[in-house]
Coordinates of C-alpha atoms in Angstrom, one line a residue:
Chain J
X828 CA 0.0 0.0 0.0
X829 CA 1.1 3.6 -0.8
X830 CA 0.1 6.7 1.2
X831 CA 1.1 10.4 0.5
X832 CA -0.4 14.0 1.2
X833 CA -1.2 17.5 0.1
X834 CA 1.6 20.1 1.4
X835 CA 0.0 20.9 4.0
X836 CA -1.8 17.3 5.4
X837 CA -5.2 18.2 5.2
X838 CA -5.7 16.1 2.2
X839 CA -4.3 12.5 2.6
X840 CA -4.7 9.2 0.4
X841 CA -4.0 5.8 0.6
X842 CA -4.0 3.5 -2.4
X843 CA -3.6 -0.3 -3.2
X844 CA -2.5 -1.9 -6.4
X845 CA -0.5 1.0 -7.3
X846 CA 1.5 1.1 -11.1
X847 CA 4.7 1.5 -11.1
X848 CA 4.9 3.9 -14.0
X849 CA 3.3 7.6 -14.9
X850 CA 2.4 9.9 -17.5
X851 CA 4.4 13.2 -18.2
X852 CA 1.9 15.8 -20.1
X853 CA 2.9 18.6 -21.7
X854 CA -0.3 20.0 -22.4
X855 CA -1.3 24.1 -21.7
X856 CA -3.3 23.0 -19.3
X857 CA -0.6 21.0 -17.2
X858 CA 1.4 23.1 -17.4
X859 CA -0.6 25.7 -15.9
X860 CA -1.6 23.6 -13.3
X861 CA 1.3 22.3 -11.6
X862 CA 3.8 24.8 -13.0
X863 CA 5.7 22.6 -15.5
X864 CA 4.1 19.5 -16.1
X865 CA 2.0 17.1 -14.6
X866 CA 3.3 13.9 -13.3
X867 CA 0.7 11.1 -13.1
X868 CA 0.0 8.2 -11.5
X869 CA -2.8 6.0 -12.7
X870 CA -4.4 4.7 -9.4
X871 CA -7.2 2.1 -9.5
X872 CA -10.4 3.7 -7.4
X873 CA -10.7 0.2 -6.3
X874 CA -8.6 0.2 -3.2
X875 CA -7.9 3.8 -3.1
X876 CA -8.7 5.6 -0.3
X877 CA -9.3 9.7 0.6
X878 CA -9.2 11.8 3.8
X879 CA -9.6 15.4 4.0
X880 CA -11.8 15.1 1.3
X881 CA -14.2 18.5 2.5
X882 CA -11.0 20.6 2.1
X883 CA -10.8 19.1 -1.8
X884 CA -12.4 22.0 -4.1
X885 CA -12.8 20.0 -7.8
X886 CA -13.6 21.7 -10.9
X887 CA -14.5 20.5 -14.6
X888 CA -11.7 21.3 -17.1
X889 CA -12.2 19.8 -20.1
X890 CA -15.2 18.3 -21.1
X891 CA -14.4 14.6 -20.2
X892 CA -12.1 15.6 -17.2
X893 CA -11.6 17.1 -13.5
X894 CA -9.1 18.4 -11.2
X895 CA -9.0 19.0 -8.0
X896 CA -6.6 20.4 -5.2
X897 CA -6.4 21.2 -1.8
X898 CA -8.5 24.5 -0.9
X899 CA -6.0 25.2 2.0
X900 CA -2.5 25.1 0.0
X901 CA -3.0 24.7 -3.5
X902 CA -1.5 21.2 -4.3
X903 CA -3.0 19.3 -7.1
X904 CA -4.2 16.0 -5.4
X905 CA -6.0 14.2 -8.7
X906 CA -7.2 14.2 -12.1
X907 CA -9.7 11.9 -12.8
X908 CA -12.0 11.7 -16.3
X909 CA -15.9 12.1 -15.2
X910 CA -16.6 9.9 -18.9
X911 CA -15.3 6.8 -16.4
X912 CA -17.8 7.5 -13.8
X913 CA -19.4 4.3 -12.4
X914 CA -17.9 2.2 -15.0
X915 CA -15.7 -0.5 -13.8
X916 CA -11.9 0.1 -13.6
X917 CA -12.5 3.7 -13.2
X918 CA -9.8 5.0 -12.1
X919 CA -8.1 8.3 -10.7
X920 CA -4.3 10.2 -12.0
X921 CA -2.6 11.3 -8.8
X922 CA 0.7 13.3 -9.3
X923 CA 3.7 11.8 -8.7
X924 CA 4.7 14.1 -5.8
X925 CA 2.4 13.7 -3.3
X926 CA 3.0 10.2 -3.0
X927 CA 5.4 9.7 0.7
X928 CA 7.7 7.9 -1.0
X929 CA 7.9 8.5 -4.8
X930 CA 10.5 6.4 -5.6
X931 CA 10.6 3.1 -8.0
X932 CA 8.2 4.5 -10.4
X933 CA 9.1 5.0 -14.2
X934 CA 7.5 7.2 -17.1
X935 CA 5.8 5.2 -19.3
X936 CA 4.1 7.8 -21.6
X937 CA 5.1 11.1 -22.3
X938 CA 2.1 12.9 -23.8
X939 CA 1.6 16.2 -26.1
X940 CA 5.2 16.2 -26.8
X941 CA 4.6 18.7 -29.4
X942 CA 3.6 21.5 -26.9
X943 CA 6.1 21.1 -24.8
X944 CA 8.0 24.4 -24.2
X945 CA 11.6 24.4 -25.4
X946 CA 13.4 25.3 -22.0
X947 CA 13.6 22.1 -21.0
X948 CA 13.4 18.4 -21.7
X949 CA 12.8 15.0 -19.8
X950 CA 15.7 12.2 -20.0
X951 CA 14.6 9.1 -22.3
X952 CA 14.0 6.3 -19.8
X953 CA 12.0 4.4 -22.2
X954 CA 8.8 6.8 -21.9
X955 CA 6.9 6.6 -25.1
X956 CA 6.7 9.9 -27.2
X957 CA 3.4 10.9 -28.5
X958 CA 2.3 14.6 -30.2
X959 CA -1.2 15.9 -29.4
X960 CA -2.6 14.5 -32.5
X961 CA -1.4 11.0 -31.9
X962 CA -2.8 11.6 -28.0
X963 CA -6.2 12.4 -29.5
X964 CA -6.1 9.6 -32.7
X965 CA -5.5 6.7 -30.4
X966 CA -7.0 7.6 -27.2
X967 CA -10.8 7.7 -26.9
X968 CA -10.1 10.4 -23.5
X969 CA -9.0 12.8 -25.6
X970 CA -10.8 13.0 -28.8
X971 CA -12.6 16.3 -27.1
X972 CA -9.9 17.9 -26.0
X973 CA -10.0 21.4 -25.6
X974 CA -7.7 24.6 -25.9
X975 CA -7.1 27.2 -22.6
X976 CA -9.5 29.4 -24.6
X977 CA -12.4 26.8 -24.5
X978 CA -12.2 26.2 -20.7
X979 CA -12.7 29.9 -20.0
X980 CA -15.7 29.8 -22.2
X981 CA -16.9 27.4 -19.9
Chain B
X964 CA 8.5 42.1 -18.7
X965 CA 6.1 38.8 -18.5
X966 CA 2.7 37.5 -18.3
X967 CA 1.1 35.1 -17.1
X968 CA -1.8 33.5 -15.4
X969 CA -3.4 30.3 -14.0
X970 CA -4.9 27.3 -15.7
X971 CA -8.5 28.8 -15.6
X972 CA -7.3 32.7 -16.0
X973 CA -8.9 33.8 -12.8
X974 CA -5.6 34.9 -11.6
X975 CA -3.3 37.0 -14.5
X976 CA 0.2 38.4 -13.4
X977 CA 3.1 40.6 -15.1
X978 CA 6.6 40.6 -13.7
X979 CA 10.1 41.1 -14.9
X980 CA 11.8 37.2 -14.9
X981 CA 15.8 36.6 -15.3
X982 CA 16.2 34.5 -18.0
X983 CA 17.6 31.5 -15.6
X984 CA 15.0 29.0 -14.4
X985 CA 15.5 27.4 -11.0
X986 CA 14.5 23.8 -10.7
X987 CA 13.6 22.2 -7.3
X988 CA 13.5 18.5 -5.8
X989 CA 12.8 19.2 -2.1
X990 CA 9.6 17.5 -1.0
X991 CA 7.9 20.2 -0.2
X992 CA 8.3 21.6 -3.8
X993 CA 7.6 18.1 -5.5
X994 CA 4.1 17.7 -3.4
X995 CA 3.2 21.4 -4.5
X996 CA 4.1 20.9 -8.1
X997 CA 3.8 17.4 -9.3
X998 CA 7.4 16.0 -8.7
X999 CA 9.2 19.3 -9.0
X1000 CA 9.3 22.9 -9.1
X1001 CA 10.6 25.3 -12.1
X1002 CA 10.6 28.8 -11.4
X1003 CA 11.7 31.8 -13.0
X1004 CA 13.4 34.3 -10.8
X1005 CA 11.0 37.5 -11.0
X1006 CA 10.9 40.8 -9.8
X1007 CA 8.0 43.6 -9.9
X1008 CA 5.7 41.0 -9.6
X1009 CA 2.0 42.7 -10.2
X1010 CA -0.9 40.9 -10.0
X1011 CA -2.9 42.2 -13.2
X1012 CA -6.8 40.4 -12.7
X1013 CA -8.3 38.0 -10.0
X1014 CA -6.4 39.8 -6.9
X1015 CA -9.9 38.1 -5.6
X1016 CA -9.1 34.4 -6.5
X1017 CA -5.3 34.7 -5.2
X1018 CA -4.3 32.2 -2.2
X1019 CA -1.2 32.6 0.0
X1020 CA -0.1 29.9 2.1
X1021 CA 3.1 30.4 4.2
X1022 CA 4.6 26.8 3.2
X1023 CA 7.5 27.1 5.5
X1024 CA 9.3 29.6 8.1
X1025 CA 10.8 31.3 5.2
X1026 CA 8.5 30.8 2.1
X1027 CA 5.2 31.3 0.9
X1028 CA 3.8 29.7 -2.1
X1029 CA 0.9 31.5 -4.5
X1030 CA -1.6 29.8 -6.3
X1031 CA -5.0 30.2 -7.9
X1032 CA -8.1 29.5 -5.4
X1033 CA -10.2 28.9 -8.5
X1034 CA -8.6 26.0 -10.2
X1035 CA -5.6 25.4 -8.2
X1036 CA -2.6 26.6 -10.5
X1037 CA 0.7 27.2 -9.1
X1038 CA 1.4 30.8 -9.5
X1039 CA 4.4 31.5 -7.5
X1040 CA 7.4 30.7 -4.9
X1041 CA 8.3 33.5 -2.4
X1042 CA 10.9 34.6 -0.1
X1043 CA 9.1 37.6 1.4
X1044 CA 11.2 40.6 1.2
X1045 CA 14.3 38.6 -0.5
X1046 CA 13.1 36.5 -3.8
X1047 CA 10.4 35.6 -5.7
X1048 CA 9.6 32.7 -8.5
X1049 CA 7.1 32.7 -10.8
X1050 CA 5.6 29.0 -11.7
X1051 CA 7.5 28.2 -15.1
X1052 CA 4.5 27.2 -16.7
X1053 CA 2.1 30.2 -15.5
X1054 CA 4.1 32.2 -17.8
X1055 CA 2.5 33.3 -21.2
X1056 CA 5.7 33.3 -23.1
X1057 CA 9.0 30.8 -22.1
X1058 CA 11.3 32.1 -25.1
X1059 CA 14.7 32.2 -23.5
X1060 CA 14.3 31.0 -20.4
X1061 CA 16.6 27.9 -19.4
X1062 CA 16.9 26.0 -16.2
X1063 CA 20.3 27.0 -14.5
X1064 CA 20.2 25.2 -11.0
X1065 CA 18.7 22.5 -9.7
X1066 CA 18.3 22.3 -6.0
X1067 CA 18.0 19.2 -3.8
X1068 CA 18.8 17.3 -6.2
X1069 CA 20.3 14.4 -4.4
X1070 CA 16.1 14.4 -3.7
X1071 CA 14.7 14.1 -6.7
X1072 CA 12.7 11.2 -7.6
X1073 CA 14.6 8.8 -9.9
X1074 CA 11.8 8.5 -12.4
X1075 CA 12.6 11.5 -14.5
X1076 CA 15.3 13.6 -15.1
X1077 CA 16.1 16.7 -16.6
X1078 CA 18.4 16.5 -19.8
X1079 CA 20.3 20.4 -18.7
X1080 CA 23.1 20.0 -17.3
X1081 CA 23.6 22.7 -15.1
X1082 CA 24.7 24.2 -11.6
X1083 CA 23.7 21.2 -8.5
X1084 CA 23.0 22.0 -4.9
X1085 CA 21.9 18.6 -2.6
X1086 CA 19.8 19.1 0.6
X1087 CA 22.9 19.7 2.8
X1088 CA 24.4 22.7 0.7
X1089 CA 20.9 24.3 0.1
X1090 CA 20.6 24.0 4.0
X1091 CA 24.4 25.2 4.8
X1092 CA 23.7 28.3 2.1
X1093 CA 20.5 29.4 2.7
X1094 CA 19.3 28.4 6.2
X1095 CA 22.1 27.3 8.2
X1096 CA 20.0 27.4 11.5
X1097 CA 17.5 25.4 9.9
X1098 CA 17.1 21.8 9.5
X1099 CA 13.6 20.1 7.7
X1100 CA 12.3 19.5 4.3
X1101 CA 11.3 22.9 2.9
X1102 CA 13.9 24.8 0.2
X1103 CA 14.4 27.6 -2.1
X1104 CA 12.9 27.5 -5.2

């Protein structure tokens, strides 16, 4: 079992059956949120457990996703796509950080390449590349994806 | 002179940014920001729109960390009175800006790392520099 926690504790977790990879998005909206990319975890809601949960303030960004944080400090504490919900094997994206101990994972995907800014770049550890367009050809999630402008108009 | 702003746009901000990004592992920067912070160093920061929808929290005895109270964006790391970093990826425009230290990084996670090579601090020199009284897991941007 892993555990982990908000910044500031009020909004706790523990999870079973957790991957041993994440995701690395480079999309606008990522980047944004958690100042450089997000870092995910794919966590199986089925033996995944929350605390704190009233100080959790969610919000739908896209139109097949949510995020949500921690009204007290600002961490980002999950992503989770609301097209999932009830379905079995739903599951939730937690970023990497948060986890107590975020050691022995690996990236396995590293998403909307394309839109990655320039200052940077992630070592190749075997993560598979993929541009927006690929992201949104071969994975049903994204195929309503949705620019900065859009979730404004929301 | 920058801009930038949250996920959601609540929350818009101009400042003027150094060119050198400041990378950091510490664990209080990689809960905040998904594994790690990247910050620009900034001065005359000016928050533009949403002064409403900013949050403060004081994240250690030294630092406070801004961020958007309507969707949760990091926005900025703050030494009150000494430094200030702006969230790398609140800024509207990154042309130019490169990542020029990375701090604890004897703490960084070993599932990713950045290709840059440049200057390296690890826990016990960011502790001696900046903090010598201090021990515990909080660090400069």
């Amino acid at each position: 079992m892993k555990t982990g926690r908000c910044l500031c504790g009020a909004v706790r977790f523990e999870a079973d059956a957790v991957p041993d990879t994440f995701i690395i998005c480079h999309c606008e909206m990522c980047r944004r949120w958690q100042g450089s990319a997000v870092l995910g975890v794919v966590v199986p809601d089925e033996g995944l457990r929350w605390s704190g949960t009233e100080r959790v303030a969610e919000r739908q960004t896209t139109s097949w996703a949510k995020r949500a944080w921690c009204r007290d400090c600002g961490t980002g504490v999950y992503l989770k796509s609301t097209l999932d919900e009830g379905k079995d094997g739903e599951a939730t994206e937690i970023p990497l950080g948060i986890f107590d101990d975020a050691s022995g994972f690996r990236p396995s995907d590293e998403i909307w390449i394309d839109h990655k800014p320039d200052s940077y770049a992630f070592v190749d550890m075997g993560q598979a590349l993929h541009t927006r367009a690929e992201c949104i050809e071969t994975m049903p999630y994204f195929t309503t994806y949705g620019s900065l402008e859009q979730e404004r108009e929301r | 002179m920058r801009t930038g702003q949250c996920m959601c746009g609540a929350v818009k901000y101009r400042a003027e940014t150094e060119n050198k990004v400041s990378v950091c592992y510490c664990k209080m920067c990689q809960r905040w920001a998904s594994g790690v912070f990247m910050g620009a160093m900034a001065t005359d920061f000016e928050v533009t729109e949403g002064e409403e929808h900013l949050g403060v929290v004081k994240s250690s005895d030294w630092a406070e960390r801004g961020f958007c109270k309507a969707c949760g964006s990091n926005l900025f790391y703050r030494v009150p009175g000494q430094y200030m970093a702006v969230a790398f990826g609140s800024l509207d425009d990154t042309t130019g800006l490169s990542p020029r230290i990375q701090f604890y990084v004897d703490k960084r996670p070993e599932g990713f790392e950045l290709a840059a090579k440049t200057k390296e601090m690890t826990e016990a020199e960011c502790i001696a520099f900046f903090a010598p009284e201090e021990a515990g897991d909080g660090g400069p941007a």
